[in-house]
Coordinates of C-alpha atoms and ligand atoms in Angstrom, one line a residue:
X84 CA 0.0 0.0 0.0
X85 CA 1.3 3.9 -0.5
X86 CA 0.7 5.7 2.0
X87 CA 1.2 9.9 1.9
X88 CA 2.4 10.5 5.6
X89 CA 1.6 14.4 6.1
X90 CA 3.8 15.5 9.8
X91 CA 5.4 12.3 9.3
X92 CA 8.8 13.9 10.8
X93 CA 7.1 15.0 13.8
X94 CA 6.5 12.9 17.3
X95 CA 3.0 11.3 16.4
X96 CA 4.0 11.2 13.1
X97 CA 7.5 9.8 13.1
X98 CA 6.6 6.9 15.2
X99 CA 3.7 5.8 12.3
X100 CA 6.4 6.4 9.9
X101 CA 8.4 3.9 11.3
X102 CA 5.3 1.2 11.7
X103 CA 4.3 1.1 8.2
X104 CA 7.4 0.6 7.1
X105 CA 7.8 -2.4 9.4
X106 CA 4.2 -2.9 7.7
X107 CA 5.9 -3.1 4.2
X108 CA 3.9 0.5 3.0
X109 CA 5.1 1.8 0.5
X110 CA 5.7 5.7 2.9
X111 CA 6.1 9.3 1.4
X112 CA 6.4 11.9 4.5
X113 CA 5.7 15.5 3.4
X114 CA 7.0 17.5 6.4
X115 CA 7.6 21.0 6.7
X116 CA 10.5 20.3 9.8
X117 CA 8.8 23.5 11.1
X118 CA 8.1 21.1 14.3
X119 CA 9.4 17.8 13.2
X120 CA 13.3 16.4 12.6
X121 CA 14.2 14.9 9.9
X122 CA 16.6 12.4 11.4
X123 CA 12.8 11.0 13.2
X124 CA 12.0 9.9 9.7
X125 CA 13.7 6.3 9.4
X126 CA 12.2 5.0 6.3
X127 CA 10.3 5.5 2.9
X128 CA 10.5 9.2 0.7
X129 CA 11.3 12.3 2.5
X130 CA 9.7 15.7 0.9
X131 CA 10.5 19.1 2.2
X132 CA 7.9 20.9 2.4
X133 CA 4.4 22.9 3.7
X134 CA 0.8 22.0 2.9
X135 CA 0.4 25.6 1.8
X136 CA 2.8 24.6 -1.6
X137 CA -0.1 24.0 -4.1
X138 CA 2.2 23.1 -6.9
X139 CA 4.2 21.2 -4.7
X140 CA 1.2 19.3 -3.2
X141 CA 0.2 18.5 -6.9
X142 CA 3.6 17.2 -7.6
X143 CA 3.7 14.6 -4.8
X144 CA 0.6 13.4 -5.2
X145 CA 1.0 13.0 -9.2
X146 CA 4.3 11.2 -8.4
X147 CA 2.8 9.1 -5.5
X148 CA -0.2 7.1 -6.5
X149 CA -1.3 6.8 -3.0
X150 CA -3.6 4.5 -1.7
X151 CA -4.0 6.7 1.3
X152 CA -3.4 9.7 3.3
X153 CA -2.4 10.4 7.4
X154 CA -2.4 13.7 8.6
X155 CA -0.6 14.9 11.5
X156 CA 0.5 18.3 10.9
X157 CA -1.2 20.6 13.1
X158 CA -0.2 23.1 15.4
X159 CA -1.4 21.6 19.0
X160 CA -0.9 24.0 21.7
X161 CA -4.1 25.5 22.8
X162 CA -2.6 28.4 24.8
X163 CA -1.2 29.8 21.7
X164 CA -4.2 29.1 19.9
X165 CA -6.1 31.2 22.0
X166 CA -3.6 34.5 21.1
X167 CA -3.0 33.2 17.4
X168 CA -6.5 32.0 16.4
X169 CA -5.6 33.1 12.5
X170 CA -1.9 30.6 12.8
X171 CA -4.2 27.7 13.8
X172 CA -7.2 28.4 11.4
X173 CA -5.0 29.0 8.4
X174 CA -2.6 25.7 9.0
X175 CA -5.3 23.2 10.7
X176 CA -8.3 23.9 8.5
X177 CA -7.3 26.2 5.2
X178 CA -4.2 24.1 4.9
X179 CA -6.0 20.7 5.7
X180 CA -8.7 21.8 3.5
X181 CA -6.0 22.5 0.2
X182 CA -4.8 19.0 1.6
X183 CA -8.2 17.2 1.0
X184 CA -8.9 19.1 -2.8
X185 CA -5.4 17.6 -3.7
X186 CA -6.5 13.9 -2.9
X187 CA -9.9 14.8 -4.8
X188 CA -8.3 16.4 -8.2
X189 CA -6.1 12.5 -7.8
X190 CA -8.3 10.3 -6.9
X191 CA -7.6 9.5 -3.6
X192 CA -10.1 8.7 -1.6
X193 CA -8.9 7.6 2.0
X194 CA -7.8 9.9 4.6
X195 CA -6.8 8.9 8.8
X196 CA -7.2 12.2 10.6
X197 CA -5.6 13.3 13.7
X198 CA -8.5 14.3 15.9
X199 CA -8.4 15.1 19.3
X200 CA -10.2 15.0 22.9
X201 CA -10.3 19.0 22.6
X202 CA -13.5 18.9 20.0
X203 CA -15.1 17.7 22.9
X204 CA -14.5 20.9 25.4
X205 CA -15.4 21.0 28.7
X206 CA -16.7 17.4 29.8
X207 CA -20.5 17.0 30.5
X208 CA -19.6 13.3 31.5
X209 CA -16.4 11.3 31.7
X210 CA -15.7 8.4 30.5
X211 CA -16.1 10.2 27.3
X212 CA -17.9 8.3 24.3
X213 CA -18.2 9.3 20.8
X214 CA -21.9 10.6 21.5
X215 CA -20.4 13.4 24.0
X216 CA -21.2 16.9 22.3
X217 CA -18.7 18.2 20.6
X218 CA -18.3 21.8 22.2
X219 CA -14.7 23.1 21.9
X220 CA -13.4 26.1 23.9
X221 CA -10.5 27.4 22.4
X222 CA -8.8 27.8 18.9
X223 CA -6.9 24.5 18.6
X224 CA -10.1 22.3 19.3
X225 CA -12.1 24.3 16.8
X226 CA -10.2 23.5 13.7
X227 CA -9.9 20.1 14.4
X228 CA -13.7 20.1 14.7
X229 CA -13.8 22.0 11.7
X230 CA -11.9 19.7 9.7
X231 CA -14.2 16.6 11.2
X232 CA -17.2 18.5 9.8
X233 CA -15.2 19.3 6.6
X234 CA -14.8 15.2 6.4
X235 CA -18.3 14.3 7.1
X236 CA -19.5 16.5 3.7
X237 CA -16.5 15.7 1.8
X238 CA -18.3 11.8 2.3
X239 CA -21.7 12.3 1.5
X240 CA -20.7 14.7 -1.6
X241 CA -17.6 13.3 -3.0
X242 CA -17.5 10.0 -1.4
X243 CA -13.8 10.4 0.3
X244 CA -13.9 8.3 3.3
X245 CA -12.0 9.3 6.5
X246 CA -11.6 8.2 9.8
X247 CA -10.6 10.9 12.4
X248 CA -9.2 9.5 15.6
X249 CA -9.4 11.8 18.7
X250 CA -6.3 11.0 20.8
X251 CA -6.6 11.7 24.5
X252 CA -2.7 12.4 25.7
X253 CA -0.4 10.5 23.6
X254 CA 2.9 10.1 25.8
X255 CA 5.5 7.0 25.8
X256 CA 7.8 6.5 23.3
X257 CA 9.1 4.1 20.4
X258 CA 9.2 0.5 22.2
X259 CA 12.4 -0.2 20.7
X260 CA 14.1 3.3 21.7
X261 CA 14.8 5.1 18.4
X262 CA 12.2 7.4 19.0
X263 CA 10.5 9.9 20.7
X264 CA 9.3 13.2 21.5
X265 CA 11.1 16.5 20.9
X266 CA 8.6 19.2 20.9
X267 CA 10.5 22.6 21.0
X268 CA 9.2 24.5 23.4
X269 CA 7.6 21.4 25.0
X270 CA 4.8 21.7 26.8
X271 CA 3.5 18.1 27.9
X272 CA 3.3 16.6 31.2
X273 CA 5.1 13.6 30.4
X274 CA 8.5 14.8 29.0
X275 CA 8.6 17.9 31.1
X276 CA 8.5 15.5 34.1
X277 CA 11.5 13.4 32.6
X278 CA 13.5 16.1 31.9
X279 CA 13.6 17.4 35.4
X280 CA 14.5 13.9 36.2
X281 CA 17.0 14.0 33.9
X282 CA 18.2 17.0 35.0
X283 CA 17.7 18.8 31.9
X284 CA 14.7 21.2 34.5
X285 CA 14.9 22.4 37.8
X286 CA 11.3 21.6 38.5
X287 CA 8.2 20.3 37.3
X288 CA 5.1 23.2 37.5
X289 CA 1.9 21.6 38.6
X290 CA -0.5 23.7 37.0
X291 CA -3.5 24.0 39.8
X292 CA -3.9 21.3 42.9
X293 CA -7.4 22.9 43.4
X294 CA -9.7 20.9 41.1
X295 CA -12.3 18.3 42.6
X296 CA -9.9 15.2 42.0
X297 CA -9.0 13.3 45.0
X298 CA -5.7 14.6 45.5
X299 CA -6.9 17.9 43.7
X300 CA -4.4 17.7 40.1
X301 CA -6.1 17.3 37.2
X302 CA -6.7 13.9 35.6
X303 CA -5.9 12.6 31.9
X304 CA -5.8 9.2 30.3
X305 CA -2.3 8.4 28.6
X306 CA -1.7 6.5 25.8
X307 CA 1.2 4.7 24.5
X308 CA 2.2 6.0 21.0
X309 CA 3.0 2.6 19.4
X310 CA -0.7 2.0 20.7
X311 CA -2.1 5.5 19.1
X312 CA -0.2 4.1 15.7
X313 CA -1.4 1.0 15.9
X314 CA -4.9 2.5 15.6
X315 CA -4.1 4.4 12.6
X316 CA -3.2 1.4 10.7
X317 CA -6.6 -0.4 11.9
X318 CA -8.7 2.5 10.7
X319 CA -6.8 2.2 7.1
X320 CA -7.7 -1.5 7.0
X321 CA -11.2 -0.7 8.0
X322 CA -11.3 1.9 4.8
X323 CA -9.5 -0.4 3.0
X324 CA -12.5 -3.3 3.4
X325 CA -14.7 -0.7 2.2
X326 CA -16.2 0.0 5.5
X327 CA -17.8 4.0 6.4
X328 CA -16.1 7.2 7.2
X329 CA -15.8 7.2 11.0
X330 CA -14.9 8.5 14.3
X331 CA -13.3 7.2 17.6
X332 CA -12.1 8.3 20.8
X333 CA -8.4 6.7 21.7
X334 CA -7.5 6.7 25.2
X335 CA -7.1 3.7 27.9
X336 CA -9.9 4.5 29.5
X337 CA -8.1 5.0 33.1
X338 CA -7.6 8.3 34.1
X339 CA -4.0 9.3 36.0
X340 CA -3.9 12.6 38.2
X341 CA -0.6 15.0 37.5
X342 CA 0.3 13.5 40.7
X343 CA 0.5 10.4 40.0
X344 CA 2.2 10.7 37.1
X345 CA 4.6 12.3 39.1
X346 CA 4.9 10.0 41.1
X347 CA 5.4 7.2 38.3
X348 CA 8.3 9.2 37.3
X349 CA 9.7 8.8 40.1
X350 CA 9.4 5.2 40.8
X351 CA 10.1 4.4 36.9
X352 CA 13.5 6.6 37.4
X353 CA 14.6 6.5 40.7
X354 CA 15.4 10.2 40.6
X355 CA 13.9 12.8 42.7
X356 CA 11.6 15.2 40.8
X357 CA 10.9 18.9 42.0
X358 CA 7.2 20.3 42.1
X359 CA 6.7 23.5 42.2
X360 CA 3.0 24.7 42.8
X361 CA 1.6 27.0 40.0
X362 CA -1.9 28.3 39.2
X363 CA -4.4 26.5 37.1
X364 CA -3.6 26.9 33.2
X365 CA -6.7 28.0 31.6
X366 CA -9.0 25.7 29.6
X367 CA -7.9 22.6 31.6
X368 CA -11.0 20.0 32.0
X369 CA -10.5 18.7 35.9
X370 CA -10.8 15.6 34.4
X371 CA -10.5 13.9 30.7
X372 CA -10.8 10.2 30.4
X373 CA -12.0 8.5 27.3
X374 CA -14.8 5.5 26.5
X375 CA -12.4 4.1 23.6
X376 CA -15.4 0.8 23.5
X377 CA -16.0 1.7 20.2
X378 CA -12.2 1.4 18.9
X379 CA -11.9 -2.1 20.2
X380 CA -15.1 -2.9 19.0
X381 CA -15.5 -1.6 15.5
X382 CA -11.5 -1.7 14.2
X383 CA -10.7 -4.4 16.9
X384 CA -8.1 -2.1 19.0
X385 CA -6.5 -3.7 21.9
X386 CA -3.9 -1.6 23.3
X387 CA -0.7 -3.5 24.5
X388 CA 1.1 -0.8 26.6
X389 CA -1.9 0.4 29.0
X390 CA -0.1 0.8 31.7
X391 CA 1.5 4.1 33.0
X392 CA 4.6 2.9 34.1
X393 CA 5.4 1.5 31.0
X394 CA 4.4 4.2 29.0
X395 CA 6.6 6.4 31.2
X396 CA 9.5 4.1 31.0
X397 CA 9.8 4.2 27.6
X398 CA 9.9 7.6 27.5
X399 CA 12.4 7.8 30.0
X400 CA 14.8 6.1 28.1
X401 CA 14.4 8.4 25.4
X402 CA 15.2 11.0 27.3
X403 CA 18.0 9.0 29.0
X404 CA 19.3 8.7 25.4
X405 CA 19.2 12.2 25.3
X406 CA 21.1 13.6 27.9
Ligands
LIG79 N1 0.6 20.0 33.3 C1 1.2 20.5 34.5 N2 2.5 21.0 34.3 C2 3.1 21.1 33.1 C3 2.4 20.7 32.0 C4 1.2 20.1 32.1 O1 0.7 20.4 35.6 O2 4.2 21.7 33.1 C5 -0.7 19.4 33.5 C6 -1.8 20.1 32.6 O3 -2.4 21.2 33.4 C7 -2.8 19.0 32.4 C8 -1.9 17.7 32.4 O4 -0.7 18.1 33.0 O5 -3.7 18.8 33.5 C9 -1.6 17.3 31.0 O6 -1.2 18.4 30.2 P1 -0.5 18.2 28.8 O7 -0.1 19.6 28.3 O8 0.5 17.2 28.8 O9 -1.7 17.7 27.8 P2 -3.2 18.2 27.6 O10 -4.0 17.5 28.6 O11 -3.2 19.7 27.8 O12 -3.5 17.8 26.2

Protein backbone atom coordinates (compact mmCIF):
# COMPACT_ATOMS: atom_id res chain seq x y z
CA UNK A 1 0.00 0.00 0.00
CA UNK A 2 1.33 3.88 -0.50
CA UNK A 3 0.75 5.68 1.95
CA UNK A 4 1.20 9.93 1.92
CA UNK A 5 2.37 10.53 5.57
CA UNK A 6 1.56 14.35 6.07
CA UNK A 7 3.80 15.54 9.80
CA UNK A 8 5.35 12.34 9.34
CA UNK A 9 8.75 13.88 10.79
CA UNK A 10 7.10 15.01 13.75
CA UNK A 11 6.46 12.87 17.30
CA UNK A 12 3.03 11.25 16.39
CA UNK A 13 4.01 11.16 13.06
CA UNK A 14 7.53 9.76 13.12
CA UNK A 15 6.56 6.86 15.19
CA UNK A 16 3.69 5.76 12.35
CA UNK A 17 6.42 6.42 9.86
CA UNK A 18 8.37 3.87 11.28
CA UNK A 19 5.34 1.21 11.75
CA UNK A 20 4.32 1.06 8.17
CA UNK A 21 7.44 0.57 7.11
CA UNK A 22 7.85 -2.41 9.41
CA UNK A 23 4.17 -2.88 7.66
CA UNK A 24 5.90 -3.09 4.23
CA UNK A 25 3.91 0.54 2.97
CA UNK A 26 5.07 1.83 0.53
CA UNK A 27 5.70 5.75 2.85
CA UNK A 28 6.09 9.29 1.40
CA UNK A 29 6.41 11.91 4.53
CA UNK A 30 5.73 15.51 3.44
CA UNK A 31 7.04 17.45 6.40
CA UNK A 32 7.64 21.04 6.66
CA UNK A 33 10.47 20.32 9.81
CA UNK A 34 8.77 23.48 11.15
CA UNK A 35 8.12 21.10 14.33
CA UNK A 36 9.43 17.82 13.19
CA UNK A 37 13.25 16.36 12.62
CA UNK A 38 14.23 14.87 9.88
CA UNK A 39 16.62 12.41 11.40
CA UNK A 40 12.77 10.97 13.20
CA UNK A 41 11.96 9.89 9.65
CA UNK A 42 13.68 6.28 9.37
CA UNK A 43 12.16 4.99 6.34
CA UNK A 44 10.25 5.50 2.93
CA UNK A 45 10.48 9.18 0.74
CA UNK A 46 11.28 12.25 2.52
CA UNK A 47 9.72 15.73 0.89
CA UNK A 48 10.52 19.09 2.16
CA UNK A 49 7.89 20.92 2.35
CA UNK A 50 4.40 22.92 3.67
CA UNK A 51 0.76 22.02 2.88
CA UNK A 52 0.35 25.56 1.81
CA UNK A 53 2.76 24.58 -1.60
CA UNK A 54 -0.13 23.96 -4.06
CA UNK A 55 2.16 23.14 -6.94
CA UNK A 56 4.20 21.17 -4.66
CA UNK A 57 1.25 19.34 -3.24
CA UNK A 58 0.22 18.45 -6.86
CA UNK A 59 3.62 17.18 -7.60
CA UNK A 60 3.71 14.56 -4.81
CA UNK A 61 0.61 13.36 -5.22
CA UNK A 62 1.01 12.99 -9.20
CA UNK A 63 4.32 11.24 -8.40
CA UNK A 64 2.83 9.10 -5.49
CA UNK A 65 -0.17 7.14 -6.51
CA UNK A 66 -1.25 6.83 -2.96
CA UNK A 67 -3.65 4.53 -1.65
CA UNK A 68 -4.00 6.70 1.31
CA UNK A 69 -3.45 9.66 3.29
CA UNK A 70 -2.42 10.39 7.44
CA UNK A 71 -2.42 13.71 8.63
CA UNK A 72 -0.57 14.92 11.52
CA UNK A 73 0.49 18.31 10.86
CA UNK A 74 -1.22 20.64 13.09
CA UNK A 75 -0.21 23.08 15.39
CA UNK A 76 -1.40 21.61 18.99
CA UNK A 77 -0.87 24.03 21.72
CA UNK A 78 -4.07 25.49 22.78
CA UNK A 79 -2.58 28.41 24.76
CA UNK A 80 -1.24 29.79 21.73
CA UNK A 81 -4.15 29.12 19.86
CA UNK A 82 -6.10 31.24 22.01
CA UNK A 83 -3.56 34.52 21.11
CA UNK A 84 -2.97 33.23 17.43
CA UNK A 85 -6.53 31.97 16.39
CA UNK A 86 -5.63 33.14 12.48
CA UNK A 87 -1.90 30.64 12.76
CA UNK A 88 -4.16 27.68 13.80
CA UNK A 89 -7.20 28.38 11.40
CA UNK A 90 -5.00 28.97 8.42
CA UNK A 91 -2.64 25.71 9.01
CA UNK A 92 -5.32 23.20 10.70
CA UNK A 93 -8.27 23.94 8.47
CA UNK A 94 -7.26 26.22 5.17
CA UNK A 95 -4.24 24.06 4.91
CA UNK A 96 -5.98 20.70 5.74
CA UNK A 97 -8.69 21.80 3.48
CA UNK A 98 -6.01 22.48 0.23
CA UNK A 99 -4.83 18.99 1.58
CA UNK A 100 -8.21 17.19 1.04
CA UNK A 101 -8.89 19.08 -2.82
CA UNK A 102 -5.41 17.64 -3.68
CA UNK A 103 -6.46 13.87 -2.94
CA UNK A 104 -9.89 14.78 -4.76
CA UNK A 105 -8.30 16.39 -8.17
CA UNK A 106 -6.06 12.47 -7.81
CA UNK A 107 -8.33 10.28 -6.94
CA UNK A 108 -7.56 9.47 -3.58
CA UNK A 109 -10.15 8.71 -1.60
CA UNK A 110 -8.93 7.59 1.98
CA UNK A 111 -7.84 9.91 4.62
CA UNK A 112 -6.77 8.94 8.77
CA UNK A 113 -7.19 12.23 10.61
CA UNK A 114 -5.64 13.27 13.66
CA UNK A 115 -8.52 14.28 15.91
CA UNK A 116 -8.38 15.15 19.28
CA UNK A 117 -10.20 14.99 22.88
CA UNK A 118 -10.28 18.97 22.63
CA UNK A 119 -13.45 18.94 19.98
CA UNK A 120 -15.06 17.73 22.91
CA UNK A 121 -14.51 20.89 25.40
CA UNK A 122 -15.39 20.99 28.69
CA UNK A 123 -16.72 17.39 29.81
CA UNK A 124 -20.47 17.02 30.49
CA UNK A 125 -19.59 13.32 31.49
CA UNK A 126 -16.39 11.32 31.66
CA UNK A 127 -15.65 8.40 30.48
CA UNK A 128 -16.11 10.23 27.33
CA UNK A 129 -17.93 8.29 24.34
CA UNK A 130 -18.17 9.27 20.81
CA UNK A 131 -21.88 10.56 21.49
CA UNK A 132 -20.38 13.39 24.03
CA UNK A 133 -21.16 16.95 22.27
CA UNK A 134 -18.67 18.21 20.63
CA UNK A 135 -18.27 21.81 22.20
CA UNK A 136 -14.75 23.07 21.95
CA UNK A 137 -13.37 26.08 23.92
CA UNK A 138 -10.49 27.36 22.41
CA UNK A 139 -8.84 27.83 18.89
CA UNK A 140 -6.95 24.52 18.56
CA UNK A 141 -10.15 22.28 19.33
CA UNK A 142 -12.11 24.35 16.79
CA UNK A 143 -10.23 23.47 13.70
CA UNK A 144 -9.85 20.10 14.36
CA UNK A 145 -13.75 20.09 14.72
CA UNK A 146 -13.79 22.03 11.70
CA UNK A 147 -11.87 19.71 9.71
CA UNK A 148 -14.20 16.58 11.18
CA UNK A 149 -17.16 18.53 9.76
CA UNK A 150 -15.19 19.28 6.61
CA UNK A 151 -14.78 15.20 6.42
CA UNK A 152 -18.28 14.30 7.12
CA UNK A 153 -19.53 16.49 3.74
CA UNK A 154 -16.48 15.68 1.84
CA UNK A 155 -18.34 11.77 2.28
CA UNK A 156 -21.66 12.33 1.51
CA UNK A 157 -20.71 14.70 -1.57
CA UNK A 158 -17.59 13.32 -3.00
CA UNK A 159 -17.51 10.01 -1.43
CA UNK A 160 -13.80 10.37 0.33
CA UNK A 161 -13.89 8.35 3.25
CA UNK A 162 -12.02 9.31 6.47
CA UNK A 163 -11.57 8.24 9.81
CA UNK A 164 -10.62 10.92 12.38
CA UNK A 165 -9.24 9.50 15.57
CA UNK A 166 -9.42 11.76 18.71
CA UNK A 167 -6.32 11.03 20.81
CA UNK A 168 -6.63 11.72 24.50
CA UNK A 169 -2.74 12.44 25.72
CA UNK A 170 -0.39 10.50 23.61
CA UNK A 171 2.95 10.12 25.79
CA UNK A 172 5.49 6.97 25.77
CA UNK A 173 7.85 6.51 23.27
CA UNK A 174 9.05 4.10 20.35
CA UNK A 175 9.23 0.47 22.24
CA UNK A 176 12.40 -0.25 20.67
CA UNK A 177 14.05 3.26 21.74
CA UNK A 178 14.82 5.08 18.35
CA UNK A 179 12.19 7.39 18.96
CA UNK A 180 10.53 9.91 20.74
CA UNK A 181 9.29 13.17 21.55
CA UNK A 182 11.08 16.50 20.89
CA UNK A 183 8.63 19.18 20.92
CA UNK A 184 10.46 22.56 20.97
CA UNK A 185 9.24 24.47 23.40
CA UNK A 186 7.58 21.43 24.97
CA UNK A 187 4.82 21.66 26.76
CA UNK A 188 3.47 18.10 27.93
CA UNK A 189 3.35 16.62 31.24
CA UNK A 190 5.08 13.59 30.37
CA UNK A 191 8.46 14.76 28.98
CA UNK A 192 8.63 17.88 31.11
CA UNK A 193 8.46 15.50 34.06
CA UNK A 194 11.50 13.39 32.56
CA UNK A 195 13.54 16.07 31.85
CA UNK A 196 13.63 17.45 35.40
CA UNK A 197 14.46 13.86 36.25
CA UNK A 198 16.96 13.97 33.86
CA UNK A 199 18.25 17.04 35.03
CA UNK A 200 17.66 18.80 31.89
CA UNK A 201 14.70 21.25 34.46
CA UNK A 202 14.93 22.43 37.78
CA UNK A 203 11.29 21.59 38.47
CA UNK A 204 8.24 20.29 37.28
CA UNK A 205 5.14 23.23 37.51
CA UNK A 206 1.85 21.58 38.61
CA UNK A 207 -0.49 23.66 36.97
CA UNK A 208 -3.51 24.01 39.79
CA UNK A 209 -3.90 21.27 42.92
CA UNK A 210 -7.38 22.87 43.38
CA UNK A 211 -9.70 20.93 41.15
CA UNK A 212 -12.35 18.28 42.64
CA UNK A 213 -9.92 15.18 42.04
CA UNK A 214 -9.01 13.32 44.96
CA UNK A 215 -5.67 14.62 45.47
CA UNK A 216 -6.92 17.88 43.67
CA UNK A 217 -4.45 17.74 40.12
CA UNK A 218 -6.13 17.32 37.24
CA UNK A 219 -6.73 13.88 35.57
CA UNK A 220 -5.88 12.59 31.88
CA UNK A 221 -5.77 9.25 30.34
CA UNK A 222 -2.31 8.42 28.56
CA UNK A 223 -1.72 6.47 25.84
CA UNK A 224 1.16 4.73 24.49
CA UNK A 225 2.20 5.97 20.96
CA UNK A 226 2.98 2.55 19.40
CA UNK A 227 -0.74 1.96 20.68
CA UNK A 228 -2.09 5.54 19.10
CA UNK A 229 -0.16 4.13 15.69
CA UNK A 230 -1.35 0.95 15.88
CA UNK A 231 -4.88 2.47 15.62
CA UNK A 232 -4.09 4.42 12.60
CA UNK A 233 -3.17 1.41 10.74
CA UNK A 234 -6.58 -0.44 11.91
CA UNK A 235 -8.68 2.52 10.68
CA UNK A 236 -6.82 2.15 7.10
CA UNK A 237 -7.70 -1.49 7.05
CA UNK A 238 -11.18 -0.71 7.96
CA UNK A 239 -11.35 1.89 4.78
CA UNK A 240 -9.52 -0.39 3.01
CA UNK A 241 -12.55 -3.26 3.40
CA UNK A 242 -14.65 -0.66 2.20
CA UNK A 243 -16.16 0.02 5.55
CA UNK A 244 -17.76 3.98 6.44
CA UNK A 245 -16.10 7.16 7.23
CA UNK A 246 -15.77 7.18 11.00
CA UNK A 247 -14.90 8.53 14.28
CA UNK A 248 -13.32 7.20 17.62
CA UNK A 249 -12.13 8.33 20.84
CA UNK A 250 -8.42 6.66 21.69
CA UNK A 251 -7.49 6.74 25.23
CA UNK A 252 -7.08 3.71 27.90
CA UNK A 253 -9.95 4.51 29.46
CA UNK A 254 -8.12 4.98 33.10
CA UNK A 255 -7.60 8.29 34.11
CA UNK A 256 -3.97 9.27 35.97
CA UNK A 257 -3.93 12.58 38.17
CA UNK A 258 -0.64 14.99 37.45
CA UNK A 259 0.30 13.49 40.69
CA UNK A 260 0.48 10.45 39.98
CA UNK A 261 2.21 10.72 37.08
CA UNK A 262 4.61 12.28 39.06
CA UNK A 263 4.90 10.01 41.09
CA UNK A 264 5.35 7.19 38.35
CA UNK A 265 8.27 9.16 37.26
CA UNK A 266 9.74 8.84 40.06
CA UNK A 267 9.40 5.21 40.84
CA UNK A 268 10.12 4.35 36.87
CA UNK A 269 13.46 6.60 37.43
CA UNK A 270 14.63 6.54 40.65
CA UNK A 271 15.40 10.21 40.64
CA UNK A 272 13.92 12.84 42.73
CA UNK A 273 11.58 15.24 40.77
CA UNK A 274 10.86 18.89 41.96
CA UNK A 275 7.21 20.30 42.06
CA UNK A 276 6.67 23.54 42.18
CA UNK A 277 2.99 24.69 42.84
CA UNK A 278 1.65 27.03 39.96
CA UNK A 279 -1.94 28.29 39.24
CA UNK A 280 -4.41 26.48 37.10
CA UNK A 281 -3.59 26.92 33.22
CA UNK A 282 -6.67 27.98 31.63
CA UNK A 283 -8.97 25.74 29.57
CA UNK A 284 -7.85 22.65 31.58
CA UNK A 285 -10.96 20.05 32.04
CA UNK A 286 -10.54 18.73 35.89
CA UNK A 287 -10.84 15.64 34.42
CA UNK A 288 -10.48 13.91 30.73
CA UNK A 289 -10.76 10.18 30.38
CA UNK A 290 -12.03 8.49 27.30
CA UNK A 291 -14.80 5.51 26.55
CA UNK A 292 -12.39 4.06 23.64
CA UNK A 293 -15.37 0.76 23.48
CA UNK A 294 -15.95 1.70 20.24
CA UNK A 295 -12.19 1.45 18.92
CA UNK A 296 -11.91 -2.06 20.24
CA UNK A 297 -15.12 -2.94 19.00
CA UNK A 298 -15.55 -1.60 15.52
CA UNK A 299 -11.55 -1.75 14.25
CA UNK A 300 -10.72 -4.41 16.86
CA UNK A 301 -8.08 -2.13 18.96
CA UNK A 302 -6.47 -3.66 21.88
CA UNK A 303 -3.92 -1.57 23.31
CA UNK A 304 -0.69 -3.48 24.47
CA UNK A 305 1.06 -0.81 26.65
CA UNK A 306 -1.91 0.43 29.05
CA UNK A 307 -0.10 0.83 31.69
CA UNK A 308 1.48 4.06 32.96
CA UNK A 309 4.59 2.85 34.09
CA UNK A 310 5.37 1.51 30.97
CA UNK A 311 4.40 4.24 28.98
CA UNK A 312 6.63 6.40 31.19
CA UNK A 313 9.53 4.09 30.95
CA UNK A 314 9.76 4.19 27.59
CA UNK A 315 9.93 7.60 27.52
CA UNK A 316 12.38 7.80 29.99
CA UNK A 317 14.77 6.05 28.08
CA UNK A 318 14.39 8.44 25.38
CA UNK A 319 15.16 10.98 27.32
CA UNK A 320 18.04 9.05 28.99
CA UNK A 321 19.30 8.69 25.39
CA UNK A 322 19.20 12.25 25.34
CA UNK A 323 21.06 13.58 27.92
N1 LIG B 1 0.59 20.04 33.33
C1 LIG B 1 1.23 20.49 34.47
N2 LIG B 1 2.47 21.03 34.33
C2 LIG B 1 3.11 21.15 33.12
C3 LIG B 1 2.44 20.67 31.97
C4 LIG B 1 1.17 20.11 32.11
O1 LIG B 1 0.71 20.43 35.58
O2 LIG B 1 4.22 21.68 33.07
C5 LIG B 1 -0.75 19.43 33.47
C6 LIG B 1 -1.82 20.12 32.64
O3 LIG B 1 -2.39 21.18 33.36
C7 LIG B 1 -2.79 18.97 32.40
C8 LIG B 1 -1.91 17.73 32.36
O4 LIG B 1 -0.67 18.12 32.98
O5 LIG B 1 -3.67 18.84 33.50
C9 LIG B 1 -1.59 17.27 30.95
O6 LIG B 1 -1.17 18.37 30.20
P1 LIG B 1 -0.52 18.23 28.76
O7 LIG B 1 -0.13 19.62 28.32
O8 LIG B 1 0.54 17.18 28.79
O9 LIG B 1 -1.70 17.68 27.84
P2 LIG B 1 -3.20 18.22 27.61
O10 LIG B 1 -4.04 17.52 28.63
O11 LIG B 1 -3.19 19.70 27.76
O12 LIG B 1 -3.51 17.76 26.23
Amino acid sequence: MKILVVGGAGYIGSHMVKRLGQLACHVTTLDNLSAGHRDAVLCGEFVQGDMADLPLLNQVFAQGRFDAVMHFASFIQVGESVVEPAKYYRNNVVNSLQLLEVMRAHGVKRFIFSSTAATFGEPQYVPIDEAHPQQPINPYGRSKQMVEQVLADYDKAYGLKSVCLRYFNAAGADPEGQLGERHDPETHLVPLVLQTASGRRSHISVFGRDYDTPDGTCIRDYIHIADLCEAHWLALQHLSHGRGSDAFNLGNGSGFSVQQVIETARQVSGRTIMVQEAPRRAGDPARLVADATRARQVLGWQPQYADLAVIIAHAWRWECART
